[in-house]
Structure formats: structure tokens, C-alpha cells
Short mmCIF file of C-alpha atoms and ligand atoms in Angstrom, two decimals:
data_model
loop_
_atom_site.label_atom_id
_atom_site.label_comp_id
_atom_site.label_asym_id
_atom_site.label_seq_id
_atom_site.Cartn_x
_atom_site.Cartn_y
_atom_site.Cartn_z
CA MET A 114 23.56 -11.79 -1.81
CA SER A 115 21.87 -13.72 1.00
CA THR A 116 20.36 -17.11 0.28
CA HIS A 117 16.63 -17.21 -0.15
CA ASP A 118 14.09 -19.99 -0.37
CA TYR A 119 11.94 -19.05 -3.32
CA HIS A 120 10.25 -22.45 -3.58
CA ARG A 121 7.74 -22.37 -0.79
CA ASN A 122 5.76 -25.52 -0.15
CA THR A 123 4.34 -24.79 3.27
CA LEU A 124 1.92 -22.38 4.89
CA HIS A 125 2.24 -20.91 8.36
CA ILE A 126 -0.67 -22.13 10.46
CA ASP A 127 -0.92 -22.47 14.24
CA GLY A 128 2.73 -21.58 14.79
CA ARG A 129 4.10 -24.22 12.40
CA TRP A 130 5.07 -24.45 8.74
CA VAL A 131 2.54 -27.00 7.48
CA THR A 132 1.93 -28.81 4.22
CA PRO A 133 -1.10 -27.30 2.47
CA SER A 134 -4.15 -29.34 1.58
CA SER A 135 -3.36 -29.11 -2.14
CA ALA A 136 -0.07 -29.76 -3.93
CA GLU A 137 -0.79 -27.02 -6.45
CA VAL A 138 1.49 -24.01 -6.54
CA ILE A 139 1.43 -20.47 -7.91
CA GLU A 140 4.55 -19.41 -9.80
CA VAL A 141 6.35 -16.17 -9.06
CA VAL A 142 8.00 -14.37 -11.98
CA ASP A 143 10.91 -11.92 -11.91
CA PRO A 144 9.54 -9.01 -13.98
CA ALA A 145 13.04 -7.91 -15.01
CA THR A 146 13.87 -11.27 -16.63
CA GLU A 147 10.39 -12.74 -17.19
CA GLN A 148 11.74 -15.96 -15.64
CA VAL A 149 9.93 -18.03 -13.03
CA ILE A 150 11.97 -17.69 -9.83
CA GLY A 151 9.89 -19.70 -7.42
CA HIS A 152 6.44 -20.60 -6.23
CA VAL A 153 4.09 -20.48 -3.27
CA PRO A 154 1.32 -22.88 -2.28
CA ALA A 155 -2.09 -22.53 -3.88
CA GLY A 156 -3.93 -22.83 -0.59
CA THR A 157 -7.58 -23.86 -0.37
CA GLU A 158 -10.63 -23.20 1.79
CA ALA A 159 -9.49 -26.05 4.06
CA ASP A 160 -6.23 -24.21 4.74
CA VAL A 161 -8.16 -21.01 5.47
CA ASP A 162 -10.40 -22.93 7.88
CA ALA A 163 -7.35 -24.29 9.70
CA ALA A 164 -5.73 -20.85 9.85
CA VAL A 165 -8.87 -19.09 11.06
CA ALA A 166 -9.45 -21.80 13.68
CA ALA A 167 -5.87 -21.38 14.92
CA ALA A 168 -6.31 -17.59 15.03
CA ARG A 169 -9.57 -18.00 16.94
CA ARG A 170 -7.95 -20.32 19.51
CA ALA A 171 -5.04 -17.92 19.93
CA PHE A 172 -7.30 -14.92 20.49
CA ASP A 173 -7.41 -13.82 24.10
CA PRO A 174 -9.66 -10.80 24.60
CA LEU A 175 -8.11 -10.24 28.03
CA ILE A 176 -4.50 -10.19 26.80
CA SER A 177 -2.39 -7.82 28.88
CA VAL A 178 -0.90 -4.65 27.48
CA GLU A 179 2.53 -5.89 28.56
CA GLU A 180 2.13 -9.04 26.49
CA ARG A 181 1.13 -7.00 23.41
CA LYS A 182 4.21 -4.82 23.83
CA ARG A 183 6.41 -7.89 24.23
CA ARG A 184 5.02 -9.47 21.05
CA LEU A 185 5.33 -6.28 19.06
CA ALA A 186 8.92 -5.61 20.15
CA ALA A 187 9.94 -9.21 19.38
CA VAL A 188 8.47 -9.03 15.87
CA ILE A 189 10.07 -5.65 15.15
CA ASP A 190 13.49 -6.98 16.29
CA ALA A 191 13.25 -10.13 14.21
CA MET A 192 11.98 -8.22 11.18
CA GLU A 193 14.74 -5.63 11.39
CA LYS A 194 17.41 -8.35 11.21
CA ARG A 195 15.90 -9.66 8.01
CA LEU A 196 15.43 -6.38 6.18
CA PRO A 197 18.53 -6.63 3.94
CA GLY A 198 17.38 -10.05 2.70
CA ILE A 199 13.78 -8.94 2.32
CA ALA A 200 14.95 -5.97 0.22
CA GLU A 201 16.68 -8.35 -2.20
CA THR A 202 13.60 -10.50 -2.45
CA ILE A 203 11.36 -7.51 -3.17
CA THR A 204 13.65 -6.49 -6.02
CA ARG A 205 13.60 -10.02 -7.36
CA GLU A 206 9.86 -10.60 -7.15
CA MET A 207 8.43 -7.23 -8.15
CA GLY A 208 11.31 -5.37 -9.76
CA ALA A 209 11.70 -2.39 -7.43
CA PRO A 210 15.19 -0.93 -7.96
CA ILE A 211 17.47 -2.23 -5.22
CA ARG A 212 17.97 1.27 -3.88
CA VAL A 213 14.20 1.64 -3.51
CA SER A 214 13.98 -1.80 -1.87
CA GLN A 215 16.72 -0.94 0.61
CA THR A 216 15.10 2.35 1.53
CA VAL A 217 11.39 2.98 0.97
CA GLN A 218 10.39 -0.68 0.65
CA THR A 219 12.02 -1.78 3.93
CA GLN A 220 12.96 1.26 6.02
CA VAL A 221 9.49 2.81 5.83
CA PRO A 222 7.89 -0.40 7.17
CA LEU A 223 10.41 -0.35 10.03
CA ALA A 224 9.48 3.26 10.83
CA VAL A 225 5.80 2.36 10.57
CA ALA A 226 6.31 -0.63 12.89
CA ARG A 227 8.04 1.57 15.46
CA GLY A 228 5.19 4.05 15.06
CA PHE A 229 2.78 1.39 16.29
CA ALA A 230 5.00 0.67 19.30
CA ALA A 231 4.94 4.39 20.12
CA ALA A 232 1.18 4.61 19.53
CA LEU A 233 0.58 1.70 21.90
CA GLU A 234 2.02 3.84 24.71
CA GLU A 235 -0.61 6.52 24.05
CA ILE A 236 -3.75 4.37 23.96
CA PRO A 237 -6.07 4.77 26.96
CA PHE A 238 -7.23 1.19 27.35
CA SER A 239 -9.89 2.35 29.73
CA GLU A 240 -11.26 5.83 30.17
CA ARG A 241 -14.13 7.48 31.99
CA ILE A 242 -16.96 9.27 30.19
CA GLY A 243 -19.39 10.42 32.85
CA ASN A 244 -20.51 7.35 34.77
CA SER A 245 -19.20 5.02 32.10
CA LEU A 246 -15.96 3.10 31.95
CA VAL A 247 -15.07 2.85 28.26
CA LEU A 248 -12.80 -0.04 27.36
CA ARG A 249 -10.76 -0.66 24.23
CA GLU A 250 -10.63 -4.38 23.55
CA PRO A 251 -8.86 -6.25 20.76
CA TYR A 252 -11.22 -6.58 17.80
CA GLY A 253 -10.72 -10.30 17.25
CA VAL A 254 -9.58 -12.39 14.29
CA VAL A 255 -8.32 -10.17 11.47
CA ALA A 256 -8.07 -11.20 7.82
CA ALA A 257 -5.32 -9.11 6.21
CA ILE A 258 -5.41 -9.07 2.41
CA THR A 259 -2.54 -7.19 0.77
CA PRO A 260 -1.28 -6.07 -2.68
CA TRP A 261 2.13 -6.39 -4.34
CA ASN A 262 3.37 -2.82 -4.75
CA TYR A 263 5.02 -2.43 -1.33
CA PRO A 264 4.77 -6.04 -0.18
CA LEU A 265 6.39 -5.64 3.25
CA TYR A 266 4.90 -2.25 4.05
CA GLN A 267 1.36 -3.42 3.29
CA VAL A 268 1.73 -6.40 5.60
CA VAL A 269 3.37 -4.39 8.38
CA ALA A 270 0.60 -1.76 8.19
CA LYS A 271 -1.93 -4.47 9.10
CA VAL A 272 -0.21 -7.28 11.01
CA LEU A 273 1.71 -5.07 13.45
CA PRO A 274 -1.23 -2.98 14.66
CA ALA A 275 -3.22 -6.20 14.92
CA ILE A 276 -0.54 -7.65 17.22
CA ALA A 277 -0.31 -4.36 19.12
CA ALA A 278 -4.05 -4.36 19.68
CA GLY A 279 -4.05 -7.99 20.84
CA CYS A 280 -5.75 -9.38 17.74
CA THR A 281 -4.80 -12.52 15.82
CA VAL A 282 -4.30 -12.60 12.07
CA VAL A 283 -4.74 -14.64 8.92
CA LEU A 284 -2.60 -13.01 6.26
CA LYS A 285 -3.19 -13.40 2.53
CA PRO A 286 -0.58 -11.56 0.46
CA SER A 287 -0.60 -10.88 -3.28
CA ASN A 288 0.55 -13.70 -5.55
CA ILE A 289 2.70 -11.28 -7.55
CA ALA A 290 5.04 -10.59 -4.61
CA PRO A 291 4.49 -13.18 -1.88
CA LEU A 292 8.11 -14.29 -1.31
CA SER A 293 9.15 -11.33 0.82
CA VAL A 294 6.04 -11.94 2.93
CA PHE A 295 7.23 -15.49 3.68
CA GLU A 296 10.49 -13.97 4.94
CA PHE A 297 8.50 -11.56 7.11
CA VAL A 298 6.47 -14.46 8.52
CA GLU A 299 9.71 -16.35 9.22
CA ALA A 300 10.71 -13.35 11.31
CA VAL A 301 7.37 -13.51 13.13
CA HIS A 302 7.97 -17.23 13.71
CA GLU A 303 11.44 -16.52 15.14
CA ALA A 304 9.93 -13.88 17.41
CA GLY A 305 8.30 -16.73 19.31
CA LEU A 306 4.70 -15.53 19.33
CA PRO A 307 2.16 -18.02 20.66
CA PRO A 308 0.87 -20.43 17.96
CA GLY A 309 -1.96 -19.04 15.87
CA VAL A 310 -1.32 -15.32 16.46
CA VAL A 311 -0.06 -14.85 12.89
CA ASN A 312 -1.03 -17.29 10.14
CA LEU A 313 -0.14 -17.14 6.46
CA VAL A 314 -2.26 -18.61 3.66
CA THR A 315 -1.38 -18.00 0.01
CA GLY A 316 -3.59 -18.99 -2.87
CA PRO A 317 -5.77 -17.74 -5.70
CA GLY A 318 -6.76 -14.17 -4.82
CA ALA A 319 -10.48 -14.38 -5.46
CA ARG A 320 -10.86 -17.83 -3.90
CA ILE A 321 -8.91 -17.23 -0.69
CA GLY A 322 -9.77 -13.52 -0.39
CA GLU A 323 -13.49 -14.03 -0.82
CA TYR A 324 -13.58 -17.03 1.50
CA LEU A 325 -11.86 -14.99 4.20
CA SER A 326 -14.32 -12.13 3.60
CA VAL A 327 -17.33 -14.36 4.27
CA HIS A 328 -15.75 -16.57 6.92
CA PRO A 329 -17.97 -16.67 10.03
CA ASP A 330 -15.00 -16.69 12.39
CA VAL A 331 -13.29 -13.63 10.92
CA ASP A 332 -14.23 -10.42 12.76
CA PHE A 333 -12.43 -7.79 10.71
CA VAL A 334 -11.21 -7.74 7.10
CA SER A 335 -8.44 -5.25 6.47
CA PHE A 336 -7.92 -5.01 2.72
CA THR A 337 -5.51 -3.04 0.56
CA GLY A 338 -5.73 -3.25 -3.21
CA SER A 339 -7.82 -2.10 -6.13
CA THR A 340 -11.10 -0.27 -5.70
CA GLU A 341 -12.85 -2.97 -7.72
CA VAL A 342 -11.77 -5.83 -5.46
CA GLY A 343 -12.12 -3.72 -2.32
CA SER A 344 -15.74 -3.00 -3.11
CA ARG A 345 -16.34 -6.74 -3.59
CA VAL A 346 -14.67 -7.49 -0.24
CA GLY A 347 -16.83 -4.86 1.45
CA GLU A 348 -19.97 -6.32 -0.08
CA LEU A 349 -19.10 -9.86 1.01
CA ALA A 350 -18.01 -8.86 4.51
CA GLY A 351 -21.21 -6.83 4.90
CA ARG A 352 -23.29 -9.99 4.61
CA SER A 353 -22.14 -11.16 8.01
CA VAL A 354 -21.67 -7.62 9.36
CA LYS A 355 -17.90 -7.82 9.69
CA LYS A 356 -15.83 -4.74 10.12
CA VAL A 357 -13.92 -3.76 6.97
CA ALA A 358 -11.09 -1.34 6.38
CA LEU A 359 -10.31 -0.63 2.74
CA GLU A 360 -7.20 1.08 1.39
CA LEU A 361 -7.83 1.42 -2.32
CA GLY A 362 -6.71 3.22 -5.44
CA GLY A 363 -5.90 6.86 -6.07
CA LYS A 364 -5.51 9.55 -8.73
CA SER A 365 -3.96 12.17 -6.53
CA ALA A 366 -3.40 15.76 -7.60
CA ASN A 367 -0.23 17.76 -7.12
CA VAL A 368 -1.73 21.25 -7.19
CA ILE A 369 0.76 24.01 -7.96
CA LEU A 370 -0.89 27.35 -7.27
CA GLU A 371 0.15 30.73 -8.64
CA GLY A 372 3.12 32.06 -6.64
CA ALA A 373 4.47 28.62 -5.63
CA ASP A 374 8.12 27.64 -5.99
CA LEU A 375 7.55 26.10 -9.41
CA ALA A 376 10.90 24.34 -9.75
CA ALA A 377 10.56 22.60 -6.38
CA ALA A 378 6.90 21.73 -6.92
CA VAL A 379 7.54 20.23 -10.34
CA LYS A 380 10.71 18.34 -9.41
CA VAL A 381 9.26 16.85 -6.23
CA GLY A 382 6.07 16.10 -8.12
CA VAL A 383 7.87 14.20 -10.87
CA GLY A 384 9.81 12.19 -8.29
CA ASN A 385 6.62 11.37 -6.43
CA ALA A 386 4.80 10.26 -9.58
CA PHE A 387 7.63 7.93 -10.61
CA LEU A 388 8.53 6.48 -7.20
CA ASN A 389 8.44 2.68 -7.37
CA GLY A 390 7.74 2.98 -11.11
CA GLY A 391 4.48 4.81 -10.38
CA GLN A 392 3.17 1.74 -8.55
CA THR A 393 2.31 3.73 -5.47
CA CYS A 394 -1.30 4.16 -4.43
CA MET A 395 -0.59 7.63 -3.05
CA ALA A 396 1.37 8.80 -6.13
CA TRP A 397 0.61 12.30 -7.40
CA THR A 398 -0.27 11.18 -10.88
CA ARG A 399 -1.96 14.44 -11.92
CA MET A 400 0.07 17.64 -11.92
CA LEU A 401 -2.16 20.71 -11.93
CA VAL A 402 -0.35 23.81 -13.21
CA PRO A 403 -1.61 27.41 -13.72
CA LEU A 404 -1.83 28.34 -17.38
CA SER A 405 0.41 31.34 -16.72
CA ARG A 406 3.30 29.02 -15.79
CA TYR A 407 2.41 26.04 -17.95
CA SER A 408 5.20 26.19 -20.53
CA GLU A 409 7.77 26.88 -17.81
CA ALA A 410 6.53 23.84 -15.89
CA LEU A 411 6.77 21.62 -18.98
CA GLU A 412 10.36 22.76 -19.54
CA ILE A 413 11.28 21.81 -15.96
CA ILE A 414 9.58 18.44 -16.44
CA GLU A 415 11.53 17.75 -19.62
CA ALA A 416 14.78 18.61 -17.86
CA THR A 417 13.90 16.49 -14.81
CA VAL A 418 12.59 13.26 -16.31
CA PRO A 419 15.93 12.03 -17.75
CA LYS A 420 17.17 11.62 -14.16
CA TYR A 421 14.65 8.81 -13.77
CA THR A 422 16.73 6.13 -15.39
CA VAL A 423 14.95 2.90 -16.26
CA GLY A 424 16.71 -0.42 -16.31
CA ASP A 425 18.34 -3.23 -14.36
CA PRO A 426 16.81 -3.07 -10.88
CA TRP A 427 20.08 -4.40 -9.39
CA ASP A 428 22.03 -1.40 -10.65
CA PRO A 429 22.24 1.01 -7.70
CA ASP A 430 21.79 3.97 -10.08
CA THR A 431 18.49 2.72 -11.50
CA ARG A 432 15.49 4.81 -10.45
CA ILE A 433 12.72 2.89 -12.22
CA GLY A 434 12.56 -0.89 -12.55
CA PRO A 435 10.10 -2.94 -14.58
CA SER A 436 6.36 -3.03 -14.03
CA ALA A 437 5.69 -5.73 -11.48
CA SER A 438 3.90 -8.16 -13.76
CA ALA A 439 3.02 -8.87 -17.39
CA ALA A 440 -0.59 -7.93 -16.70
CA GLN A 441 0.38 -4.60 -15.14
CA TYR A 442 2.74 -3.91 -18.05
CA GLU A 443 -0.02 -4.45 -20.59
CA THR A 444 -2.44 -2.30 -18.59
CA VAL A 445 -0.01 0.61 -18.41
CA LEU A 446 0.90 0.41 -22.11
CA GLY A 447 -2.82 0.46 -22.91
CA PHE A 448 -3.25 3.78 -21.09
CA ILE A 449 -0.26 5.26 -22.95
CA GLU A 450 -1.56 4.02 -26.28
CA ARG A 451 -5.06 5.44 -25.81
CA ALA A 452 -4.17 8.84 -24.28
CA PRO A 453 -3.44 10.75 -27.54
CA ALA A 454 -6.91 9.94 -28.88
CA ASP A 455 -8.29 11.91 -25.90
CA GLY A 456 -6.20 14.94 -26.86
CA ALA A 457 -3.24 14.35 -24.54
CA ARG A 458 0.15 15.41 -25.93
CA LEU A 459 3.16 13.19 -25.30
CA VAL A 460 5.96 15.22 -23.74
CA THR A 461 8.41 12.41 -23.02
CA GLY A 462 8.48 8.60 -22.83
CA GLY A 463 5.85 6.55 -24.59
CA LEU A 464 5.57 3.06 -25.96
CA GLY A 465 9.15 2.48 -27.16
CA ARG A 466 10.69 -0.78 -25.96
CA ILE A 467 13.44 -0.22 -23.37
CA ARG A 468 14.91 -3.72 -23.26
CA ASP A 469 14.26 -6.97 -25.11
CA THR A 470 13.31 -8.75 -21.93
CA GLY A 471 11.41 -7.51 -18.90
CA TYR A 472 8.39 -5.32 -18.38
CA PHE A 473 10.16 -1.98 -18.65
CA ILE A 474 8.30 1.22 -19.47
CA ALA A 475 9.88 4.64 -20.03
CA PRO A 476 8.81 7.36 -17.60
CA THR A 477 6.05 9.01 -19.57
CA VAL A 478 4.54 12.47 -19.32
CA PHE A 479 1.46 13.70 -21.12
CA ALA A 480 0.53 17.39 -21.25
CA ASP A 481 -2.88 18.92 -22.07
CA VAL A 482 -4.62 16.01 -20.35
CA LEU A 483 -8.34 16.70 -20.15
CA PRO A 484 -9.58 16.32 -16.55
CA ASP A 485 -12.45 14.08 -17.64
CA SER A 486 -10.42 11.89 -20.01
CA GLU A 487 -9.39 8.34 -19.13
CA LEU A 488 -5.87 9.46 -18.18
CA GLY A 489 -7.30 12.30 -16.11
CA GLN A 490 -9.60 9.96 -14.21
CA GLN A 491 -8.26 6.44 -13.93
CA GLU A 492 -5.44 5.00 -11.90
CA VAL A 493 -2.63 3.78 -14.19
CA PHE A 494 -0.24 2.29 -11.61
CA GLY A 495 2.79 2.83 -13.83
CA PRO A 496 5.28 5.63 -14.60
CA VAL A 497 2.78 7.92 -16.31
CA LEU A 498 2.23 11.53 -15.27
CA ALA A 499 -0.72 13.60 -16.52
CA VAL A 500 -0.16 17.37 -16.62
CA ILE A 501 -3.35 19.40 -16.53
CA PRO A 502 -3.49 23.21 -16.91
CA PHE A 503 -5.97 25.37 -14.98
CA ARG A 504 -7.09 29.00 -15.30
CA ASP A 505 -7.74 29.94 -11.66
CA THR A 506 -7.88 28.52 -8.16
CA ASP A 507 -11.56 27.59 -8.41
CA GLU A 508 -10.89 25.53 -11.48
CA ALA A 509 -7.87 23.91 -9.81
CA LEU A 510 -10.09 22.85 -6.92
CA GLU A 511 -12.76 21.52 -9.23
CA ILE A 512 -10.20 19.43 -11.12
CA ALA A 513 -8.48 18.24 -7.92
CA ASN A 514 -11.84 17.04 -6.57
CA GLY A 515 -13.12 15.83 -9.92
CA THR A 516 -12.30 12.13 -9.71
CA ASP A 517 -13.83 9.21 -7.82
CA TYR A 518 -10.68 8.98 -5.72
CA GLY A 519 -9.39 10.90 -2.72
CA LEU A 520 -6.29 9.31 -1.26
CA SER A 521 -3.43 11.76 -1.27
CA GLY A 522 -2.04 14.86 -2.99
CA ALA A 523 -0.03 18.01 -2.56
CA VAL A 524 -0.57 21.74 -2.57
CA TRP A 525 2.12 24.30 -3.31
CA ALA A 526 1.48 28.02 -2.89
CA ALA A 527 3.30 31.24 -2.10
CA ASP A 528 2.80 30.53 1.62
CA ASP A 529 1.57 27.72 3.86
CA GLU A 530 -1.58 29.59 4.84
CA THR A 531 -2.78 29.79 1.24
CA ALA A 532 -1.88 26.15 0.62
CA ILE A 533 -3.65 24.98 3.78
CA ALA A 534 -6.78 26.99 2.93
CA PHE A 535 -6.88 25.21 -0.43
CA ALA A 536 -6.06 21.80 1.09
CA ARG A 537 -9.01 22.06 3.47
CA GLN A 538 -11.30 22.02 0.46
CA VAL A 539 -9.76 18.97 -1.21
CA ARG A 540 -11.63 15.74 -0.49
CA THR A 541 -8.63 13.54 0.10
CA GLY A 542 -7.07 11.79 3.07
CA GLN A 543 -3.57 13.22 3.06
CA LEU A 544 -1.89 16.26 1.46
CA ASP A 545 1.69 17.51 1.56
CA ILE A 546 1.86 21.28 2.03
CA ASN A 547 4.71 23.06 0.23
CA GLY A 548 6.84 19.93 0.26
CA GLY A 549 6.01 18.75 3.79
CA ARG A 550 7.78 15.44 4.36
CA TYR A 551 6.30 11.96 4.78
CA ASN A 552 5.22 11.14 8.31
CA PRO A 553 4.79 7.43 9.09
CA ALA A 554 2.79 8.22 12.24
CA ALA A 555 0.20 10.37 10.43
CA PRO A 556 -3.12 8.68 9.58
CA PHE A 557 -3.34 7.47 6.01
CA GLY A 558 -6.46 6.50 4.09
CA GLY A 559 -9.01 7.49 1.56
CA TYR A 560 -12.03 9.65 0.94
CA LYS A 561 -14.58 8.55 -1.65
CA LYS A 562 -13.61 5.41 -3.58
CA SER A 563 -10.09 5.45 -2.17
CA GLY A 564 -11.30 3.62 0.88
CA VAL A 565 -12.72 3.36 4.34
CA GLY A 566 -10.73 3.65 7.57
CA ARG A 567 -7.21 4.78 8.34
CA GLU A 568 -3.85 3.09 8.65
CA LEU A 569 -0.59 3.97 10.45
CA GLY A 570 0.21 5.39 13.85
CA ARG A 571 -2.38 5.89 16.57
CA PHE A 572 -5.33 6.26 14.19
CA GLY A 573 -4.30 3.08 12.38
CA LEU A 574 -4.04 1.21 15.67
CA GLU A 575 -7.45 2.45 16.80
CA GLU A 576 -9.06 0.51 13.91
CA PHE A 577 -8.13 -2.75 15.65
CA PHE A 578 -10.11 -2.07 18.84
CA GLN A 579 -13.67 -2.89 19.77
CA ILE A 580 -15.17 -0.38 22.18
CA LYS A 581 -17.14 -1.47 25.26
CA SER A 582 -18.97 0.84 27.68
CA LEU A 583 -19.64 -0.16 31.27
CA GLN A 584 -22.10 2.12 33.09
CA LEU A 585 -21.02 2.28 36.69
CA SER A 586 -23.48 2.65 39.52
P1 NAD B 879 -5.90 -6.32 -6.23
O1 NAD B 879 -7.13 -5.65 -5.78
O2 NAD B 879 -5.93 -7.04 -7.52
O3 NAD B 879 -5.43 -7.39 -5.16
C1 NAD B 879 -5.24 -7.08 -3.80
C2 NAD B 879 -5.32 -8.35 -2.98
O4 NAD B 879 -6.64 -8.89 -3.07
C3 NAD B 879 -4.39 -9.45 -3.44
O5 NAD B 879 -3.93 -10.15 -2.31
C4 NAD B 879 -5.31 -10.33 -4.27
O6 NAD B 879 -4.87 -11.66 -4.37
C5 NAD B 879 -6.60 -10.24 -3.49
N1 NAD B 879 -7.82 -10.50 -4.27
C6 NAD B 879 -7.97 -10.58 -5.62
N2 NAD B 879 -9.26 -10.81 -5.94
C7 NAD B 879 -9.94 -10.88 -4.77
C8 NAD B 879 -11.31 -11.06 -4.44
N3 NAD B 879 -12.25 -11.23 -5.37
N4 NAD B 879 -11.66 -11.04 -3.13
C9 NAD B 879 -10.74 -10.83 -2.16
N5 NAD B 879 -9.43 -10.66 -2.41
C10 NAD B 879 -9.03 -10.68 -3.71
O7 NAD B 879 -4.78 -5.19 -6.22
P2 NAD B 879 -3.26 -5.32 -6.64
O8 NAD B 879 -3.22 -5.45 -8.12
O9 NAD B 879 -2.55 -6.33 -5.80
O10 NAD B 879 -2.70 -3.89 -6.19
C11 NAD B 879 -2.84 -2.76 -6.95
C12 NAD B 879 -4.00 -1.90 -6.46
O11 NAD B 879 -3.93 -1.69 -5.08
C13 NAD B 879 -4.01 -0.53 -7.05
O12 NAD B 879 -5.31 -0.17 -7.44
C14 NAD B 879 -3.57 0.37 -5.92
O13 NAD B 879 -4.00 1.68 -5.96
C15 NAD B 879 -4.11 -0.32 -4.76
N6 NAD B 879 -3.33 0.02 -3.60
C16 NAD B 879 -3.87 0.83 -2.63
C17 NAD B 879 -3.12 1.19 -1.53
C18 NAD B 879 -3.65 2.06 -0.44
O14 NAD B 879 -3.07 2.06 0.63
N7 NAD B 879 -4.70 2.78 -0.64
C19 NAD B 879 -1.84 0.70 -1.41
C20 NAD B 879 -1.33 -0.11 -2.41
C21 NAD B 879 -2.10 -0.46 -3.48
#
């Protein structure tokens, strides 16, 4: 295993690792062992002020495209070298199985990062519309506030397009999984960017996050996290008319229509729901099955779930690690405990303790989940799948659209045409058609309370530009 510094006493401000204004720290706990493994600084408003001031000084609205490309390439190179170490840290700090950390948790961010480099080649920095010259300019100082579930990915999805667009950044990661983010920022530091382009401030979420959201020198707040906090960030940022992008929660539907390849749809659906222990905002946590094939689908589920072994995240065969934190563990168990009272029937999993230590939860499937029940409506963020039967396609659509969320989902049908026709009616930002594979360059983001704006690829990069029109004589 590589050596890691899990006791972080400095913040990254103005190109240097600096001592924060307070000596307080926030402990980081390994959710597999429940042991404290390190800490990060509990930054203050003074640290945010210093970071924002550095980002403001570093911001050059006339930065050349060549310089943006140089910065982006240098960061991607430095990050790539550190990925094996970052994968270990992610497993340590948030419990993702090592095989998930070495693949989805680190390789997807690399693909996403390269996607921004490719997108940068496609951007018309100036274009003509009639007698106007329309310019894309870097938006300014970006506050990037990120969650713990895919700690590197979330940061890459914001910091890299910001760099590509010519913006400067103050990054505030989650306190549950901040250690991998320090390793990412070390890579940024090694990449030799000018001081102040990327700054890192850790600290109490509400205190630092809200201060960034109201800060007069922040131009754009890009937030990923819960709908509750995202709505607060949007409200605060609105006071000073800042731009906000919000990537929030989900309760996505895997809709299996009559005539679909049931075995494939169910197996892929189970895998999707349990990826990263269900701590995936785009997880298909509701499986919608036609009544005519309901019992068959439940049989396939029962046969499939045992493959999702829960346990030691360092075991390469483990598919599901612990919940990332004690709080998350309690939240997920609460959903499992309450579901039967709403009529849901436990098919597999449940409340049984998996290990004496660690926040482990068995992959859990409930059948007969009522669309309007708590489990049919609310995001669990754990390994809990709700199976919901439907009578016909109209009812399937009504259920698919019947939550406050609209982030992701899937449609399976006898043919792509049928699936696409259904997908067009689902109010959600991204849908996989008959098992279509993940595309890191495709825009990602939410309808309804799943968010505002898009991330990834060209559309994600576009969020970081201000648009200026010059009317020519
Ligand atoms: P969270 O909302 O609790 O925290 C997200 C970030 O906001 C953290 O950095 C946190 O410290 C900070 N924060 C906390 N209170 C704040 C406040 N009052 N003002 C500003 N910032 C504040 O979310 P989480 O628990 O870290 O992550 C889980 C949630 O994130 C889930 O709901 C999940 O669906 C969502 N999520 C969405 C996406 C997406 O892309 N749509 C991706 C991952 C996670």
C-alpha cells in the first residue's frame, strides 16, 4: 500500500499549503472499522476570505485557450499518476470496495477529465450571430461544494471544467471523505498551476458552504449534494444573484416494459441499484415491473442478489462495503425498519447485523412497494431496492414520473424505438435505453428537485462560461 498523510493540518490557498486560522480539526472515520484514521482542518470564514481573494487575483478573463489546455493537461497527468493511491484512500475514508475504488471511483473521473479536454477543442470561443460577435468568457471565481459518495469524481466534475474554461476555484469537499481530495489537490499543486487557480478549504459544511454561497467575490456556486442543502445554497446564492448549478438527489426508475429482456433488465438493474453500496445519486432505486412478469422478476432478483457480497472493502471479491458514515448507516436502517408498515414485503436482506464492527448493511430488496410510500418516494442512499408492479404502460409512466426527483433511470422494451418513445415522456435528465452503456461525455443533471444545470462533457463545460455579445458596425 502507498503511504498516505491522513493527518492534514494545512489548507491549499494561493498556491501554498498554509496553516489555517483555527487549530481545530474534523476527524475522519473509517466506516469499516469505526476507527478515526485522520483529520482535516476545520477552516473558518477567514480562510475562505483568503482563498476567495487568491482565486480572484488569479482570475484572468483574457486567459488564452492555449494556457487553459496546458493547465488542464498538466492536472490530468498529475492526477493520473496518483490514482492508485487515491483509490486506496477512498476505500479507507468512505468504505467503497477496493475494486470499486480502482475502477468506477478513479477511472471514471479520469475519463471525465479527458472528456473536458476533448470538449475544449469543440468550443467556439467566438462566433458570429448576424452582426454580433458572441464571446464565451470564463465565468469567474467558482465555489465548488462536493459530497462524499464519489469524492474524486465530484471534484473532477467541477474543478476540471472550471480550469478548462479559465475560471479559478475554491473547493470545499465533504468532511466524510476529504482525504482523497487532499491527494487530488496535491496533484494540482504538482501540476504547477499559477497560485490561486485552485484553492482548498475544509471545514464545517454549513459554515463554510453557506459563507461561500453568500461571498461577494464568488461568481458561481457549483454544488453537488442533497436536495435539502442544495435548495439552501440556491436561496443564499440568489441573494447576490450568483449563478448556481445544483446536482442533487434522485429516486430513479428502472422501467421494464412488457416484451423486454427481463433477465438482463433485472440483473443490470440490481447491479445499478447496489453499485457503491447504493450511494450513487443516479442509482435506479425503483424497479418497475409489469404485473404479468412480476413473480418471474422477483425470482431473478432473489437469484442475483447473493452475488452482491458485503464485507471487508479490501477484499477484491467484495461488491458492497459499509455505508460511508454512522449517520448514513442509521438513516438507511431507518428506511428498512419503516418500510413494512407501508405494506412493502421484504424479499431479501433487512436489518440483520453483518459484522460486529463497521456500518455494513445487507443488500435489501422490498417488493410490493407502494409508489407513494416513503420507500417509493424518498432517496435512501444505501443498498435498498424498491420493486413496484404496474398494470400497463400508462401506469408505468405515471409511477416513473411520480416523485419529486428526475435525475436518471432506464427503460427496457422489446425494441429501442418503444423504449425511446417511453423515455421521451419521462421527466429525468438521463436514461439508459435497453442497457445502453455509461457515457462520460454525455450531459448529466436533473429535472425537478434533482437539480439545475448539467455536468460532464461539452454541456458541463458550457456552464463555466459567461456569454458576451458585441454588435459590430
Ligand atoms: P450534503 O448535502 O449533506 O452535503 C454536500 C456538501 O455540502 C458537503 O460538502 C457538505 O459539507 C456541504 N454542506 C452541508 N451543509 C451545507 C450548507 N448549509 N450550505 C452549504 N453547504 C453545505 O450531501 P452528502 O450527504 O455529502 O451527499 C449525499 C447527497 O448528495 C445525496 O442526497 C445524493 O443524492 C446527493 N448527490 C447528488 C449527486 C448528483 O450528481 N446529482 C451526486 C452525488 C450525491
